[in-house]
Short mmCIF file of N, CA and C in Angstrom, two decimals:
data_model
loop_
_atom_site.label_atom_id
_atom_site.label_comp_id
_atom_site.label_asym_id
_atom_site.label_seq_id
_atom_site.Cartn_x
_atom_site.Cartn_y
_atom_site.Cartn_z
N UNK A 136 164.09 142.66 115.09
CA UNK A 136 164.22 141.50 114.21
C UNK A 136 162.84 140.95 113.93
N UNK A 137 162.42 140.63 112.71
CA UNK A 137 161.41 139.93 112.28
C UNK A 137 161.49 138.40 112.39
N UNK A 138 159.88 138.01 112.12
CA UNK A 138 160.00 136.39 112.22
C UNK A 138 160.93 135.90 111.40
N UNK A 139 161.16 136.56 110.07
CA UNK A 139 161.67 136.23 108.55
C UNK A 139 163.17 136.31 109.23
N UNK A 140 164.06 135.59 108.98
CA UNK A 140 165.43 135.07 109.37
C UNK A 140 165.75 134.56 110.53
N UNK A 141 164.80 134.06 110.80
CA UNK A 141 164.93 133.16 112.30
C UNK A 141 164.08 131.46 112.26
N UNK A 142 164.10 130.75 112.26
CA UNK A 142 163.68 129.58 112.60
C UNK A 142 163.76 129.16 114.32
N UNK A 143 162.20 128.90 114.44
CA UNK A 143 162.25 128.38 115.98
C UNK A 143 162.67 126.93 116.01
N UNK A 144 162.53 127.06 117.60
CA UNK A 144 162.88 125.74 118.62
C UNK A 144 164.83 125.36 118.59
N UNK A 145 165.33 126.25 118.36
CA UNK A 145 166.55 125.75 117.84
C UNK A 145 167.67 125.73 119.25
N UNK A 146 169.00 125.77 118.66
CA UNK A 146 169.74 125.61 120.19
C UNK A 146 169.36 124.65 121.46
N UNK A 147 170.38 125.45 122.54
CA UNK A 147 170.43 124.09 123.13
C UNK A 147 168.96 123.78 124.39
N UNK A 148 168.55 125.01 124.65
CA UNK A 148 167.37 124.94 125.43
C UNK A 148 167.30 124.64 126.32
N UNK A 149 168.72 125.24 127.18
CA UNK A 149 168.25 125.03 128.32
C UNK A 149 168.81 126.33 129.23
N UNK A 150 168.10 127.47 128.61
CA UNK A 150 167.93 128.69 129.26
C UNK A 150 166.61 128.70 129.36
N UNK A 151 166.12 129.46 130.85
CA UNK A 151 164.67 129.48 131.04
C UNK A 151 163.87 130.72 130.09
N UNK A 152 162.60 129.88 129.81
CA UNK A 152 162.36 130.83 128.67
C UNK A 152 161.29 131.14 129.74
N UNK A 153 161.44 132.90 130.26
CA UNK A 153 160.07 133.68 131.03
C UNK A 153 158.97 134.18 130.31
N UNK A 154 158.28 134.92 130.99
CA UNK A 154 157.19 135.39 130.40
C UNK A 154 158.11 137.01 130.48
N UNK A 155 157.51 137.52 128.68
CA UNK A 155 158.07 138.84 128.70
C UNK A 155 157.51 140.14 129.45
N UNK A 156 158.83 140.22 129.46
CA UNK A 156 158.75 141.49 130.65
C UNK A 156 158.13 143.14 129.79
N UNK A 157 158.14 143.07 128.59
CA UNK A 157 157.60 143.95 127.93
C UNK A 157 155.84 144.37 128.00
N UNK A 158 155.80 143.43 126.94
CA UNK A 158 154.30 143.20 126.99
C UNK A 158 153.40 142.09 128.33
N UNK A 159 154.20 141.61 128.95
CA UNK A 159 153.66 140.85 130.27
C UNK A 159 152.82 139.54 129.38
N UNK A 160 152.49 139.48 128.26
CA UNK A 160 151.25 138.42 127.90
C UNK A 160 152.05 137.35 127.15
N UNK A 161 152.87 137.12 126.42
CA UNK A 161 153.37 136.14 125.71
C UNK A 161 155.04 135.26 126.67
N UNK A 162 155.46 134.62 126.31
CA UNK A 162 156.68 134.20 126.65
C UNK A 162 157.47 133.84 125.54
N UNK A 163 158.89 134.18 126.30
CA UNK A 163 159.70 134.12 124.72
C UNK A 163 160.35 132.80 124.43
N UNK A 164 161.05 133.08 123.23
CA UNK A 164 160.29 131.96 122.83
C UNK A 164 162.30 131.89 122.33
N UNK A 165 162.93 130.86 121.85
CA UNK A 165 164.24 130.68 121.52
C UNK A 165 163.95 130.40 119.64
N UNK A 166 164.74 130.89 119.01
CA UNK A 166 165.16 130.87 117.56
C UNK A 166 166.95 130.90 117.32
N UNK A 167 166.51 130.36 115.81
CA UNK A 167 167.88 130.57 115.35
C UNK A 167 167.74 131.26 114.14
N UNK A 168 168.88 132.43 113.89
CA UNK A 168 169.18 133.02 113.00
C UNK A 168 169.43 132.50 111.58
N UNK A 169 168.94 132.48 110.73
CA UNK A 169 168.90 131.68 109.16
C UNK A 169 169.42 133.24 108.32
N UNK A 170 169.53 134.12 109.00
CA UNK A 170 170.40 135.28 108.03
C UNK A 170 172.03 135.19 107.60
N UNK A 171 172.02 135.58 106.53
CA UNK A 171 173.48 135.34 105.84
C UNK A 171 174.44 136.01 106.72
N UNK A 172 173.71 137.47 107.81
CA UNK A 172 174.99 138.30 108.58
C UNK A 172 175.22 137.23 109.88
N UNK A 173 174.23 136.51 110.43
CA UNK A 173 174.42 135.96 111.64
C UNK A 173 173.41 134.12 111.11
N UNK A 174 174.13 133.57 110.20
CA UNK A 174 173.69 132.48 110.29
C UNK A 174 174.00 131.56 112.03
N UNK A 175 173.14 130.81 112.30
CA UNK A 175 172.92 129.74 113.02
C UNK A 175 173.49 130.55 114.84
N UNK A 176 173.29 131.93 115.06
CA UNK A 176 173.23 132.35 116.10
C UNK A 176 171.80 132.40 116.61
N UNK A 177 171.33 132.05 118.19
CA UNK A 177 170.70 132.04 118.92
C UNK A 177 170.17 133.29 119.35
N UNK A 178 168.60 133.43 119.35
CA UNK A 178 168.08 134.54 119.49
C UNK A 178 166.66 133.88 120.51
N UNK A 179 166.53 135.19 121.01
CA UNK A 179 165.58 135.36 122.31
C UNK A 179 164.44 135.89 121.85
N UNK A 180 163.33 136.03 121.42
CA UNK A 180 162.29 137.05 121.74
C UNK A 180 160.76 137.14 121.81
N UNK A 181 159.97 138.25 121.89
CA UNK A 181 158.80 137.61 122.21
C UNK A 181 157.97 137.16 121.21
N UNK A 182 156.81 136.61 121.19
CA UNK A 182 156.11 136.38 119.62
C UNK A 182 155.64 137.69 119.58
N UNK A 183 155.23 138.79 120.61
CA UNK A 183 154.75 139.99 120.29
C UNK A 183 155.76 140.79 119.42
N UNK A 184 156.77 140.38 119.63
CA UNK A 184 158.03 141.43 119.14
C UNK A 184 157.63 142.29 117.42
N UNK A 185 157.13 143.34 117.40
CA UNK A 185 157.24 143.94 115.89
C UNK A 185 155.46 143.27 115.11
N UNK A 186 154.70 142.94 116.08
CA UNK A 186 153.31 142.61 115.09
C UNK A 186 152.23 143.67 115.95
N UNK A 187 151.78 144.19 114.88
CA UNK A 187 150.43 145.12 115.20
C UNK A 187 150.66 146.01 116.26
N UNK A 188 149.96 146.55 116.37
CA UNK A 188 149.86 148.44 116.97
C UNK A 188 150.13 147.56 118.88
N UNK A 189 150.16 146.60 119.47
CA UNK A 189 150.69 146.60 120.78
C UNK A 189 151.80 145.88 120.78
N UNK A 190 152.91 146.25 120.20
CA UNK A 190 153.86 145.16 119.88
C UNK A 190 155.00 145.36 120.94
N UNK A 191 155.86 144.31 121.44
CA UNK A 191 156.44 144.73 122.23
C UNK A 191 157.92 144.86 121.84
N UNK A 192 158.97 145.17 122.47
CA UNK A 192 160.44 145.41 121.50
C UNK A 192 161.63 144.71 122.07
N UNK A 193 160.62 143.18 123.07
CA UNK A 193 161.82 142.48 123.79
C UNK A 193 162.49 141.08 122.15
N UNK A 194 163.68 141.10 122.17
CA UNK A 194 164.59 140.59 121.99
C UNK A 194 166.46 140.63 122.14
N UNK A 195 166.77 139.04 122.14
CA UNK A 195 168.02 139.61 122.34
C UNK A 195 168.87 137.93 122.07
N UNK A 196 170.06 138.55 121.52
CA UNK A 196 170.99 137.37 120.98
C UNK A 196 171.31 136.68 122.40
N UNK A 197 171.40 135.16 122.42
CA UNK A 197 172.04 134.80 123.20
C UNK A 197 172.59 135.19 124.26
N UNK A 198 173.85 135.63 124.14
CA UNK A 198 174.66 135.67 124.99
C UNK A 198 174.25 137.09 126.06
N UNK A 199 173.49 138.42 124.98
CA UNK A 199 172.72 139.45 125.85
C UNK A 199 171.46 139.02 126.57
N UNK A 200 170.84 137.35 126.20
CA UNK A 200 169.61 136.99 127.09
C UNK A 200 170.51 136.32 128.15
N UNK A 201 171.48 136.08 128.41
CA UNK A 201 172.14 135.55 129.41
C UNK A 201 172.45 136.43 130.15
N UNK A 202 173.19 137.87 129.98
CA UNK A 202 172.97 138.80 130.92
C UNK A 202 171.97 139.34 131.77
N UNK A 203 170.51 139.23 131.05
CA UNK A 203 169.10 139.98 131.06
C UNK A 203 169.16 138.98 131.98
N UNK A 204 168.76 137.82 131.61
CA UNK A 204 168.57 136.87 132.90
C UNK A 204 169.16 136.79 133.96
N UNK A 205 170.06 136.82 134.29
CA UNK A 205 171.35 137.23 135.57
C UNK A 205 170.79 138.28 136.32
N UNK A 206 170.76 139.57 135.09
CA UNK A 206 170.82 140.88 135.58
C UNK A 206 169.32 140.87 136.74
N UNK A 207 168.43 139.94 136.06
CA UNK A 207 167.15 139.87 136.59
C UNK A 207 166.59 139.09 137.76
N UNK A 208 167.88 137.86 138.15
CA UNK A 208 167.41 137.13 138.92
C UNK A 208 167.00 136.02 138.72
N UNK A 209 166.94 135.45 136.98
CA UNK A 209 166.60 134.44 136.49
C UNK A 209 167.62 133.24 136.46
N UNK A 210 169.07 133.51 136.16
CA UNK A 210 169.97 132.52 136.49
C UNK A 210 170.59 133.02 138.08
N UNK A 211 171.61 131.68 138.59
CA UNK A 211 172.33 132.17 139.69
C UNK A 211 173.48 131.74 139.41
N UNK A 212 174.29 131.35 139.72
CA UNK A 212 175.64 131.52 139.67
C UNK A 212 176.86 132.14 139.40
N UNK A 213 177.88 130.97 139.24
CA UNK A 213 179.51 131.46 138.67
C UNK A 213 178.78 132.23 137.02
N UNK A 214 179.71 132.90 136.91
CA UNK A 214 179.52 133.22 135.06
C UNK A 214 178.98 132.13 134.05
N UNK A 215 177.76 132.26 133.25
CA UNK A 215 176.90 131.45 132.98
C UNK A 215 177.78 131.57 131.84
N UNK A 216 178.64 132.82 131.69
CA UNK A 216 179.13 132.90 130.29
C UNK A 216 180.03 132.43 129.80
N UNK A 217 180.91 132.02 130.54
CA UNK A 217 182.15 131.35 130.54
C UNK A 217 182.26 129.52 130.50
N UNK A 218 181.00 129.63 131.26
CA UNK A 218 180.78 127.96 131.27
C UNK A 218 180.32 127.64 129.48
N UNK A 219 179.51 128.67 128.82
CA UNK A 219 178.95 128.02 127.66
C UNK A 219 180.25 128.45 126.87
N UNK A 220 181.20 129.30 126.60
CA UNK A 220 181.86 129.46 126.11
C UNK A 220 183.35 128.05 126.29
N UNK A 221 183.31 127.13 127.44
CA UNK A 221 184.13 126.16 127.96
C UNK A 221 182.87 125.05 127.45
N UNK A 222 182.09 124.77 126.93
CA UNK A 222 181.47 123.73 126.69
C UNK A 222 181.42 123.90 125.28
N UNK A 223 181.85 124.87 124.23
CA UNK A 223 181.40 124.75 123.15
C UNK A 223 183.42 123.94 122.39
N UNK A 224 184.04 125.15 123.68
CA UNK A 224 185.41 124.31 123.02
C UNK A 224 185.39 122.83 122.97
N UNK A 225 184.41 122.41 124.36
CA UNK A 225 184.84 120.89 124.32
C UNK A 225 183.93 120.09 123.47
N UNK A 226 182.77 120.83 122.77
CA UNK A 226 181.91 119.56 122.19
C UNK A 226 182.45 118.81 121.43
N UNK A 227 183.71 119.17 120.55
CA UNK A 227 184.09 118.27 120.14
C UNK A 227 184.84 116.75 120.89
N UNK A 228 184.94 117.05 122.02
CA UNK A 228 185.83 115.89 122.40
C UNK A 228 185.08 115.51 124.03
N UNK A 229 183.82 115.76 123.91
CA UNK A 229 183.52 115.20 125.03
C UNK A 229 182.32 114.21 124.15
N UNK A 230 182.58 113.40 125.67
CA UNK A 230 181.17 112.03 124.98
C UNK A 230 179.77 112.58 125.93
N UNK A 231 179.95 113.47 126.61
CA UNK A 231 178.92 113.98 127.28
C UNK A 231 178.30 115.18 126.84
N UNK A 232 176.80 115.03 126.27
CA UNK A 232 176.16 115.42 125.86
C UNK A 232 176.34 117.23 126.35
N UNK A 233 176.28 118.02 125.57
CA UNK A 233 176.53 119.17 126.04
C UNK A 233 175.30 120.41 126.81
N UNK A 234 174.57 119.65 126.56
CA UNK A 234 173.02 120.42 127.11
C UNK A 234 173.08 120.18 127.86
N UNK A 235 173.24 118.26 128.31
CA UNK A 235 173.09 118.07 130.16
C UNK A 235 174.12 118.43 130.82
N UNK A 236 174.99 118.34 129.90
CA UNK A 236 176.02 118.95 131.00
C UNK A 236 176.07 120.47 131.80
N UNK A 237 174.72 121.25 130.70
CA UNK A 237 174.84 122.48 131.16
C UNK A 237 173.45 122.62 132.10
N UNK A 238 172.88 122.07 132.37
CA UNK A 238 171.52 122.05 132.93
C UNK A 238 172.41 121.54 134.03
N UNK A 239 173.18 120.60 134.65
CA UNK A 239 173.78 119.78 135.73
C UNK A 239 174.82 121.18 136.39
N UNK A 240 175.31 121.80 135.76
CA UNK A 240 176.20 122.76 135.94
C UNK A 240 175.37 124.00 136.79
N UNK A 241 174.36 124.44 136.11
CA UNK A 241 173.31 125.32 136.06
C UNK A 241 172.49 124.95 137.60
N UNK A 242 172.09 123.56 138.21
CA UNK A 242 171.64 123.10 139.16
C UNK A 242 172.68 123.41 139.80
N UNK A 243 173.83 122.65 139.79
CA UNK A 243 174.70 122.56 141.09
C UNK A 243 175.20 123.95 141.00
N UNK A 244 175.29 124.72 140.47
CA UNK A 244 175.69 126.62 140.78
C UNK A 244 174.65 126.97 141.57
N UNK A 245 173.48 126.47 141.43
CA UNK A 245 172.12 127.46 141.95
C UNK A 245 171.77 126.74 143.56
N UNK A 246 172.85 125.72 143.89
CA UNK A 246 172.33 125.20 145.20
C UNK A 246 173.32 125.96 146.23
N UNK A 247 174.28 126.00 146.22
CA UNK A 247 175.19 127.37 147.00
C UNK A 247 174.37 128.47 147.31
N UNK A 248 173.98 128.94 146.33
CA UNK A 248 173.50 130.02 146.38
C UNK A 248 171.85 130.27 147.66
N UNK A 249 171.74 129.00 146.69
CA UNK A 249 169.99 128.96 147.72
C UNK A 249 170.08 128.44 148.88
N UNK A 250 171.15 127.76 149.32
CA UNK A 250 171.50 127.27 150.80
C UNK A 250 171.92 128.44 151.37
N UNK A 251 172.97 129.13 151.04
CA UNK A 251 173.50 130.32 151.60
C UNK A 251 172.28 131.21 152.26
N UNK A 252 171.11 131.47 151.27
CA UNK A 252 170.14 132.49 151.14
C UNK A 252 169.07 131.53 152.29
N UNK A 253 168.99 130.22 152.09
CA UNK A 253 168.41 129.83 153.55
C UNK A 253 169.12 129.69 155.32
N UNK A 254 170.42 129.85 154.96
CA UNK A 254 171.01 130.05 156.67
C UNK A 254 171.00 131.11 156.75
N UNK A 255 171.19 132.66 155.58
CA UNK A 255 170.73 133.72 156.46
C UNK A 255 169.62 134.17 157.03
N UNK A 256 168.19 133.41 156.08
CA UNK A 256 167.49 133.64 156.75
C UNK A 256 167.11 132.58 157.93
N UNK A 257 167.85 131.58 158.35
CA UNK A 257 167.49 130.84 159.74
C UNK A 257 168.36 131.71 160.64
N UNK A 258 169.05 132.38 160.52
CA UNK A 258 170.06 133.30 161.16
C UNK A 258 169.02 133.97 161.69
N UNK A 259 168.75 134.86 160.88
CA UNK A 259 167.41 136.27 161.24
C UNK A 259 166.84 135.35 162.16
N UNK A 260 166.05 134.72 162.08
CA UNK A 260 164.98 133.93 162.13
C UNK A 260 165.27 133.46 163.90
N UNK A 261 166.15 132.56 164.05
CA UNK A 261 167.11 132.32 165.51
C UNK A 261 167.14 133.54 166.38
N UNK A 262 167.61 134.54 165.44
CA UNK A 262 168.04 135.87 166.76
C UNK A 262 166.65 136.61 167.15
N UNK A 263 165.65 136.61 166.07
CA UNK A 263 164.13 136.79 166.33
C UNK A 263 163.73 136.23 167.58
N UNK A 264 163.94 134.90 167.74
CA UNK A 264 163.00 133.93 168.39
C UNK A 264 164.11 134.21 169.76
N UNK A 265 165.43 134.39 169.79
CA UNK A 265 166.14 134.33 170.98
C UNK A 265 165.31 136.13 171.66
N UNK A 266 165.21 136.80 170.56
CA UNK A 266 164.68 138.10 171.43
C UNK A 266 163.75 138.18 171.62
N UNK A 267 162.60 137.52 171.38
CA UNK A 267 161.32 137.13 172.28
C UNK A 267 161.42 136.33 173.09
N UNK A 268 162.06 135.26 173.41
CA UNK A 268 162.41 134.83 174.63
C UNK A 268 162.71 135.19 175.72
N UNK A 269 163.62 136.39 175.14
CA UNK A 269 164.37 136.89 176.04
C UNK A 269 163.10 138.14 176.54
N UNK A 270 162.48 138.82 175.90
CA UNK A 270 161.13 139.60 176.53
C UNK A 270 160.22 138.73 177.45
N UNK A 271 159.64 137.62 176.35
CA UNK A 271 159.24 136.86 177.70
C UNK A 271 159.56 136.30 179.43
N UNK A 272 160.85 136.01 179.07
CA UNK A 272 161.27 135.59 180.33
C UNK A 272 161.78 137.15 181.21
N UNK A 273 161.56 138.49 180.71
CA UNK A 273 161.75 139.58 181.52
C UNK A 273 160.25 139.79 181.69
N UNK A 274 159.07 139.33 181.13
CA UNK A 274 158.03 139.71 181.75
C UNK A 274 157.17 138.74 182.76
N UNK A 275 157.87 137.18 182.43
CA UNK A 275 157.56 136.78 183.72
C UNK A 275 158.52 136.91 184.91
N UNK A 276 159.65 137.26 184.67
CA UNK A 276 160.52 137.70 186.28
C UNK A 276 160.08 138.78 186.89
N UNK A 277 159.30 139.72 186.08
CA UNK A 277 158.38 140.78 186.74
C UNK A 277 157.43 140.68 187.46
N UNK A 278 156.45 139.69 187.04
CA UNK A 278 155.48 139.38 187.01
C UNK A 278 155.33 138.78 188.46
#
C-alpha cells in the first residue's frame, strides 16, 4: 500500500505503535484508509514501506496488526479481538468513551499475566535459595 489512500494519525490509538521489525529504523506509524475499496479502515505501517531501493514491506490492516502484536509479545491478554469487536457494538450506547475503555481493559488483562510471570519466577527463585542452603548447611555439618 502506498502513502496515496491513507491519511495519518487516525483511529483509536491505542495499539502500541513499535519500531519496525523489517527495516529496524523507522516506527510504524497508524493510518486510515481514504480508498473507495476500504474507506475509513485502519492500517499499520512503516514510513519505509514501498520508498527507494531500502524499502521495507511491513504493513498490515488492523485487525492483522493485532495478531502480529500478540503473535510477538506486544499485547497480553484475553482476545484483544473480541474486546474491540464488543466495544464497537456498544459505541453507540455507551457514555464511556471507547478508547479509554480499551486502554483500561488492555491494563487490567496485562496485570494477570505479569503477576503470574512474577510468582513463577519467585518460585524458581525460593527453591534456588532453599538449595543453597541446604549445601551450605551440609558443608558446615562436615566441617
Amino acid at each position: 500500500m502506498s502513502g496515496a489512500g491513507s491519511s495519518s494519525g487516525a483511529g483509536a490509538g491505542w495499539l502500541p505503535l513499535i519500531q519496525c521489525p523489517d527495516c529496524k529504523i523507522r516506527q510504524i506509524r497508524q493510518f486510515e484508509s481514504t480508498t473507495e475499496k476500504h474507506p475509513g479502515w485502519i492500517l499499520y505501517k512503516c514510513m519505509n514501506h514501498k520508498v527507494g531501493k531500502q524499502s521495507c514491506n511491513f504493513w498490515h490492516w488492523e485487525a492483522s496488526y493485532i495478531d502480529y502484536l500478540k503473535k510477538h509479545g506486544h499485547l497480553r491478554g484475553e482476545s484483544v479481538d473480541s474486546k474491540i469487536v464488543e466495544m464497537k457494538k456498544k459505541k453507540n450506547t455507551t457514555e464511556v468513551d471507547p478508547e479509554d475503555m480499551m486502554k483500561m481493559l488492555l491494563l487490567l488483562k496485562s496485570l494477570p499475566g505479569d503477576v503470574a510471570d512474577l510468582v513463577a519466577v519467585m518460585k524458581i527463585v525460593v527453591v534456588l535459595l532453599f538449595t543453597i542452603l541446604f549445601v551450605l548447611v551440609l558443608i558446615l555439618v562436615r566441617m
